[in-house]
XYZ file of C-alpha atoms in Angstrom:
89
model
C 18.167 -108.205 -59.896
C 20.912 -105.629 -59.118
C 22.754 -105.721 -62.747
C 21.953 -105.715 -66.291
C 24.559 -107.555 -68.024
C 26.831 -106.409 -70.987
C 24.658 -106.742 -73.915
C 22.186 -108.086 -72.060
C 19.341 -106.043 -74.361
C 21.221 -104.975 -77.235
C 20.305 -105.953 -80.889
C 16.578 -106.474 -79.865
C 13.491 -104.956 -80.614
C 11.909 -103.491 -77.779
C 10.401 -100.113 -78.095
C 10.097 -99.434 -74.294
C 12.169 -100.178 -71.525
C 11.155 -99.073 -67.220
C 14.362 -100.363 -65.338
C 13.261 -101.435 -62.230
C 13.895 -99.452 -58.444
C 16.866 -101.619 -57.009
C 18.911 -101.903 -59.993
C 22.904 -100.373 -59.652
C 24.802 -101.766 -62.819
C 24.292 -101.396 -66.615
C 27.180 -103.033 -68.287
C 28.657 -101.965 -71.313
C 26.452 -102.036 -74.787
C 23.518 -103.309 -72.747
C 20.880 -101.349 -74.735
C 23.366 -100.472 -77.952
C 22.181 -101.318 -81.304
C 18.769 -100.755 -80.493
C 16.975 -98.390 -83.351
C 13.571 -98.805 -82.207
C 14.024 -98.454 -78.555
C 11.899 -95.241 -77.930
C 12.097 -94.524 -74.305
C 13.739 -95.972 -71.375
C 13.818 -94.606 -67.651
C 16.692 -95.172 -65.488
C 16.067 -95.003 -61.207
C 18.234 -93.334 -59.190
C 19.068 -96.564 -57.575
C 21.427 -97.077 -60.550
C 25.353 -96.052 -59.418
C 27.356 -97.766 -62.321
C 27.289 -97.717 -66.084
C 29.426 -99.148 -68.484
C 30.765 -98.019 -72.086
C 28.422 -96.459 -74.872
C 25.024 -98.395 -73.144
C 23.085 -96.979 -76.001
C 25.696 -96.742 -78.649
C 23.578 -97.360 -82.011
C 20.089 -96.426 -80.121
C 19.971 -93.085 -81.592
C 15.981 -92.724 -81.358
C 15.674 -93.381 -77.312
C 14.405 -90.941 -75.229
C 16.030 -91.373 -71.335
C 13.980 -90.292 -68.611
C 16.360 -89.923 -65.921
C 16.068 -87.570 -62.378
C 18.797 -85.431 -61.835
C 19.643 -86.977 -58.770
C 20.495 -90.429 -60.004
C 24.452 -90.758 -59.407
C 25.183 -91.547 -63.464
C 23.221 -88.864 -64.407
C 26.320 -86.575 -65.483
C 27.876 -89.406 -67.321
C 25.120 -89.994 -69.208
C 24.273 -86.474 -69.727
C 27.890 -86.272 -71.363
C 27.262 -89.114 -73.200
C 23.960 -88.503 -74.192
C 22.135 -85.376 -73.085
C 20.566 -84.421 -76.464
C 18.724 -87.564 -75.580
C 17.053 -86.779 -72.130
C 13.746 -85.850 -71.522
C 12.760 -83.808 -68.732
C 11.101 -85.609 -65.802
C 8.191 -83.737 -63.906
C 7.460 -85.420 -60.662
C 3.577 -84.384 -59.989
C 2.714 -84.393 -56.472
């Protein structure tokens, strides 16, 4: 799977969400309206994201590597809402 689809998630209850290496695409809204979603992490394989992806998610942590190519859009978006990831070697 190389996209998640617009609204693919969005509305549902999930607390916890790992996005899986190999994804590039999150469509608009896909995790919006999600008040329980706690924590997601998004891999650096991810190049594209659509409009307000967490719009209505307000308690979701996103783990995300500075690296990642959407990291400063969703640092604009949403920084208040990232944590910080420690890679342990």
């Amino acid at each position: 799977m190389k996209e998640i689809g617009k609204s693919a998630f969005s509305e549902s209850s999930i607390r916890q969400i790992t996005i899986a290496d190999g994804v590039e695409v999150i469509e608009d809204n896909a995790f919006g309206n999600m008040p329980r979603l706690e924590s997601i992490n998004i891999p650096t394989s991810v190049k594209s994201i659509g409009e307000g992806i967490f719009a209505g998610s307000p308690n979701v942590e996103i783990e995300i590597d500075e690296s990642c190519p959407v990291y400063a859009e969703i640092e604009a978006q949403y920084g208040n809402q990232i944590v910080e990831v420690i890679d342990w070697l």
